[in-house]
Short mmCIF file of C-alpha atoms in Angstrom, two decimals:
data_model
loop_
_atom_site.label_atom_id
_atom_site.label_comp_id
_atom_site.label_asym_id
_atom_site.label_seq_id
_atom_site.Cartn_x
_atom_site.Cartn_y
_atom_site.Cartn_z
CA UNK A 916 26.23 -12.31 -27.36
CA UNK A 917 22.82 -11.24 -26.00
CA UNK A 918 21.16 -14.53 -26.90
CA UNK A 919 24.04 -16.47 -25.31
CA UNK A 920 23.45 -14.39 -22.03
CA UNK A 921 20.00 -15.17 -22.40
CA UNK A 922 20.40 -18.90 -22.43
CA UNK A 923 22.96 -18.86 -19.85
CA UNK A 924 20.45 -16.83 -17.46
CA UNK A 925 19.34 -17.94 -14.37
CA UNK A 926 15.58 -17.29 -14.33
CA UNK A 927 14.81 -17.84 -11.18
CA UNK A 928 14.80 -13.82 -9.99
CA UNK A 929 12.29 -13.35 -12.74
CA UNK A 930 10.13 -16.44 -11.38
CA UNK A 931 10.50 -15.23 -7.39
CA UNK A 932 9.48 -11.48 -8.83
CA UNK A 933 6.61 -12.81 -10.58
CA UNK A 934 5.32 -15.41 -7.83
CA UNK A 935 5.92 -12.13 -4.95
CA UNK A 936 3.92 -9.68 -7.15
CA UNK A 937 0.91 -12.04 -7.65
CA UNK A 938 0.72 -12.80 -3.87
CA UNK A 939 1.53 -9.38 -2.88
CA UNK A 940 -1.21 -8.01 -5.48
CA UNK A 941 -3.72 -10.61 -4.27
CA UNK A 942 -3.08 -9.34 -0.61
CA UNK A 943 -3.07 -5.45 -1.35
CA UNK A 944 -6.22 -5.95 -3.29
CA UNK A 945 -8.16 -7.30 -0.63
CA UNK A 946 -6.72 -5.05 2.27
CA UNK A 947 -6.86 -2.13 -0.13
CA UNK A 948 -10.64 -2.46 -0.94
CA UNK A 949 -11.50 -3.32 2.65
CA UNK A 950 -9.22 -0.36 3.87
CA UNK A 951 -10.74 1.86 1.35
CA UNK A 952 -14.71 1.01 2.34
CA UNK A 953 -13.51 1.76 6.04
CA UNK A 954 -11.89 4.79 5.12
CA UNK A 955 -15.29 6.11 3.48
CA UNK A 956 -17.36 5.37 6.45
CA UNK A 957 -14.90 7.61 8.94
CA UNK A 958 -15.38 11.08 9.58
CA UNK A 959 -13.43 13.78 8.15
CA UNK A 960 -10.75 13.43 10.91
CA UNK A 961 -10.68 10.02 11.25
CA UNK A 962 -10.11 9.64 7.57
CA UNK A 963 -7.28 12.07 7.03
CA UNK A 964 -5.77 9.96 10.10
CA UNK A 965 -6.32 7.03 8.70
CA UNK A 966 -5.19 7.92 5.05
CA UNK A 967 -2.01 9.59 6.64
CA UNK A 968 -1.08 5.92 8.26
CA UNK A 969 -2.12 3.71 5.10
CA UNK A 970 -0.14 5.91 2.88
CA UNK A 971 3.04 6.72 4.87
CA UNK A 972 4.90 3.95 2.83
CA UNK A 973 4.46 5.68 -0.46
CA UNK A 974 6.55 8.95 0.77
CA UNK A 975 8.91 6.84 3.00
CA UNK A 976 11.95 5.79 1.39
CA UNK A 977 11.80 2.22 0.70
CA UNK A 978 15.06 1.52 2.76
CA UNK A 979 13.50 2.94 5.74
CA UNK A 980 10.42 0.96 5.60
CA UNK A 981 12.30 -1.84 5.32
CA UNK A 982 14.27 -1.09 8.36
CA UNK A 983 10.95 -1.01 10.41
CA UNK A 984 9.72 -4.28 9.15
CA UNK A 985 13.10 -5.73 9.70
CA UNK A 986 13.02 -4.27 13.43
CA UNK A 987 9.33 -5.59 13.75
CA UNK A 988 9.84 -9.10 12.24
CA UNK A 989 13.24 -9.85 13.63
CA UNK A 990 13.95 -13.25 15.38
CA UNK A 991 15.01 -11.27 18.13
CA UNK A 992 12.04 -9.04 18.62
CA UNK A 993 8.41 -9.88 20.26
CA UNK A 994 6.64 -10.37 16.90
CA UNK A 995 9.42 -12.60 15.14
CA UNK A 996 9.50 -14.42 18.16
CA UNK A 997 6.22 -15.49 18.60
CA UNK A 998 5.69 -16.03 14.89
CA UNK A 999 8.64 -18.48 14.84
CA UNK A 1000 8.07 -20.32 18.41
CA UNK A 1001 4.31 -20.44 17.29
CA UNK A 1002 4.03 -21.09 13.94
CA UNK A 1003 7.17 -22.05 12.69
CA UNK A 1004 7.16 -18.82 10.57
CA UNK A 1005 10.17 -16.74 9.65
CA UNK A 1006 9.91 -13.44 7.40
CA UNK A 1007 13.35 -12.36 8.03
CA UNK A 1008 15.77 -13.82 4.88
CA UNK A 1009 12.82 -15.75 3.38
CA UNK A 1010 10.14 -15.67 0.45
CA UNK A 1011 7.69 -14.48 2.78
CA UNK A 1012 9.68 -11.47 3.84
CA UNK A 1013 9.76 -10.72 0.13
CA UNK A 1014 5.96 -10.72 -0.09
CA UNK A 1015 5.37 -8.83 3.38
CA UNK A 1016 7.69 -5.94 2.07
CA UNK A 1017 6.09 -5.83 -1.30
CA UNK A 1018 2.48 -5.55 0.47
CA UNK A 1019 3.67 -2.69 2.50
CA UNK A 1020 5.25 -0.75 -0.15
CA UNK A 1021 2.52 -1.61 -2.95
CA UNK A 1022 -0.51 -1.30 -0.65
CA UNK A 1023 -0.87 2.68 -0.66
CA UNK A 1024 -1.14 2.46 -4.57
CA UNK A 1025 -4.16 -0.04 -4.27
CA UNK A 1026 -5.65 1.65 -1.53
CA UNK A 1027 -5.70 5.34 -3.40
CA UNK A 1028 -7.12 3.55 -6.35
CA UNK A 1029 -9.96 1.56 -4.62
CA UNK A 1030 -10.92 4.91 -2.51
CA UNK A 1031 -10.98 6.97 -5.87
CA UNK A 1032 -13.09 4.29 -7.51
CA UNK A 1033 -15.44 4.27 -4.57
CA UNK A 1034 -15.59 8.09 -4.36
CA UNK A 1035 -16.45 8.28 -7.94
CA UNK A 1036 -19.68 5.93 -7.61
CA UNK A 1037 -23.20 7.84 -7.33
CA UNK A 1038 -24.23 7.59 -3.87
CA UNK A 1039 -27.75 7.94 -5.09
CA UNK A 1040 -27.89 4.26 -6.39
CA UNK A 1041 -26.60 3.46 -3.02
CA UNK A 1042 -29.51 5.37 -1.46
CA UNK A 1043 -31.87 3.66 -3.64
CA UNK A 1044 -30.81 0.24 -2.62
CA UNK A 1045 -30.96 0.85 0.85
CA UNK A 1046 -34.73 2.24 0.34
CA UNK A 1047 -35.36 -0.95 -1.28
CA UNK A 1048 -34.16 -2.73 1.67
CA UNK A 1049 -30.93 -4.41 0.42
CA UNK A 1050 -28.41 -5.77 2.93
CA UNK A 1051 -24.81 -3.70 2.90
CA UNK A 1052 -23.17 -6.80 2.04
CA UNK A 1053 -25.39 -7.04 -1.31
CA UNK A 1054 -25.16 -3.37 -2.16
CA UNK A 1055 -21.41 -3.73 -1.94
CA UNK A 1056 -21.10 -6.88 -4.28
CA UNK A 1057 -23.90 -6.01 -6.75
CA UNK A 1058 -23.65 -2.18 -7.14
CA UNK A 1059 -20.39 -0.74 -5.35
CA UNK A 1060 -17.72 -3.38 -6.89
CA UNK A 1061 -19.19 -3.47 -10.51
CA UNK A 1062 -19.14 0.32 -10.60
CA UNK A 1063 -16.01 0.60 -9.04
CA UNK A 1064 -14.33 -2.44 -11.16
CA UNK A 1065 -12.35 -0.36 -13.71
CA UNK A 1066 -10.50 1.75 -10.94
CA UNK A 1067 -10.00 -1.27 -8.73
CA UNK A 1068 -8.55 -3.24 -11.78
CA UNK A 1069 -6.10 -0.19 -12.58
CA UNK A 1070 -4.88 -0.07 -9.11
CA UNK A 1071 -4.40 -3.84 -8.97
CA UNK A 1072 -1.93 -3.47 -12.35
CA UNK A 1073 -0.12 -0.68 -10.58
CA UNK A 1074 -0.13 -2.55 -7.62
CA UNK A 1075 1.61 -5.68 -9.29
CA UNK A 1076 4.10 -3.67 -11.26
CA UNK A 1077 5.11 -2.14 -7.92
CA UNK A 1078 5.27 -5.08 -6.03
CA UNK A 1079 7.26 -6.91 -8.75
CA UNK A 1080 9.66 -4.04 -9.28
CA UNK A 1081 10.47 -3.44 -4.96
CA UNK A 1082 13.78 -3.35 -4.28
CA UNK A 1083 14.67 -1.37 -1.26
CA UNK A 1084 12.24 -2.76 1.52
CA UNK A 1085 12.89 -6.51 0.05
CA UNK A 1086 16.49 -6.27 0.44
CA UNK A 1087 16.38 -4.96 3.82
CA UNK A 1088 13.64 -7.73 5.09
CA UNK A 1089 14.35 -10.65 2.80
CA UNK A 1090 18.02 -10.35 1.91
CA UNK A 1091 19.50 -11.37 -1.45
CA UNK A 1092 19.67 -14.99 -1.31
CA UNK A 1093 19.78 -16.66 -4.80
CA UNK A 1094 17.24 -18.67 -5.71
CA UNK A 1095 15.18 -17.95 -2.54
CA UNK A 1096 14.83 -14.11 -1.95
CA UNK A 1097 16.86 -12.75 -4.99
CA UNK A 1098 14.34 -10.78 -7.25
CA UNK A 1099 14.97 -9.20 -10.50
CA UNK A 1100 15.43 -5.85 -9.08
CA UNK A 1101 18.11 -7.25 -7.01
CA UNK A 1102 19.81 -9.17 -9.62
CA UNK A 1103 20.15 -6.02 -11.95
CA UNK A 1104 21.89 -4.06 -9.00
CA UNK A 1105 24.10 -7.15 -8.22
CA UNK A 1106 25.31 -7.62 -11.89
CA UNK A 1107 25.54 -3.72 -12.33
CA UNK A 1108 27.99 -3.63 -9.12
CA UNK A 1109 30.11 -6.32 -10.88
CA UNK A 1110 30.53 -4.13 -13.90
CA UNK A 1111 28.47 -6.67 -16.22
CA UNK A 1112 26.22 -3.84 -17.65
CA UNK A 1113 25.35 -6.22 -20.44
CA UNK A 1114 23.58 -8.64 -18.65
CA UNK A 1115 22.21 -6.14 -16.99
CA UNK A 1116 20.69 -4.66 -19.83
CA UNK A 1117 19.32 -7.95 -20.92
CA UNK A 1118 17.13 -8.08 -17.51
CA UNK A 1119 15.78 -4.43 -18.26
CA UNK A 1120 14.56 -5.37 -21.34
CA UNK A 1121 13.04 -8.24 -20.14
CA UNK A 1122 11.15 -6.64 -17.34
CA UNK A 1123 10.31 -3.83 -19.89
CA UNK A 1124 8.96 -6.02 -22.13
CA UNK A 1125 6.58 -7.42 -19.48
CA UNK A 1126 5.64 -4.15 -17.91
CA UNK A 1127 4.81 -3.01 -21.40
CA UNK A 1128 2.79 -6.09 -22.21
CA UNK A 1129 0.77 -5.73 -19.09
CA UNK A 1130 -0.08 -2.04 -19.73
CA UNK A 1131 -1.56 -2.68 -23.35
CA UNK A 1132 -3.38 -5.25 -22.37
CA UNK A 1133 -5.07 -3.36 -19.71
CA UNK A 1134 -5.48 -0.67 -21.96
CA UNK A 1135 -7.39 -3.20 -24.63
CA UNK A 1136 -9.59 -4.31 -21.62
CA UNK A 1137 -10.56 -0.93 -20.65
CA UNK A 1138 -11.36 0.01 -24.48
CA UNK A 1139 -13.40 -3.06 -24.55
CA UNK A 1140 -15.09 -2.37 -21.61
CA UNK A 1141 -15.86 1.04 -22.86
CA UNK A 1142 -17.13 -0.11 -26.05
CA UNK A 1143 -19.96 -2.52 -24.79
CA UNK A 1144 -20.79 0.55 -21.90
#
């Protein structure tokens, strides 16, 4: 029975979820590293305010974040109208909407991980590099990033897992269009609503295996780095 269901499955939700997760992880990684460094340079008050703004999607219900995004990117709103008229870009009910929603929801994880990784770096190394006259860009590339790599990598993994499993904000902004915006999370919810718990269970097993495999691989990588260190 299970093999029959797997043969008849429409695998597009999995492909959409993986594609969305990868795109959202890349964007969240770049934005998270940039924002974390900026937060480290800010004063205590500025850092507290910035941290509150950037991590707010972590505590907001995903549907609330999705509604805010929908109001921003709606075709009847200034931002949505500008993107559509100037660049022909439509965020609502599109795969781009899946990515935007996943980035907003998963970004706080990457930001917090990057900030924690930067805070653990011995500042004496940075001060020594500055004393030697190294420019800030080179210090960041050759000292900060290598030392923060484990934390950044773990943050990337968490970001990918969160982005791939996003449901609430994605449903609000991108909708549930089969073959375009229907992710695995949305597919599971749909088949459960139809009473097809067996198919939902198959999808749950598939995504659980993927998540478990990623975690095991990351643990092996960290273990190998620890032995080399």
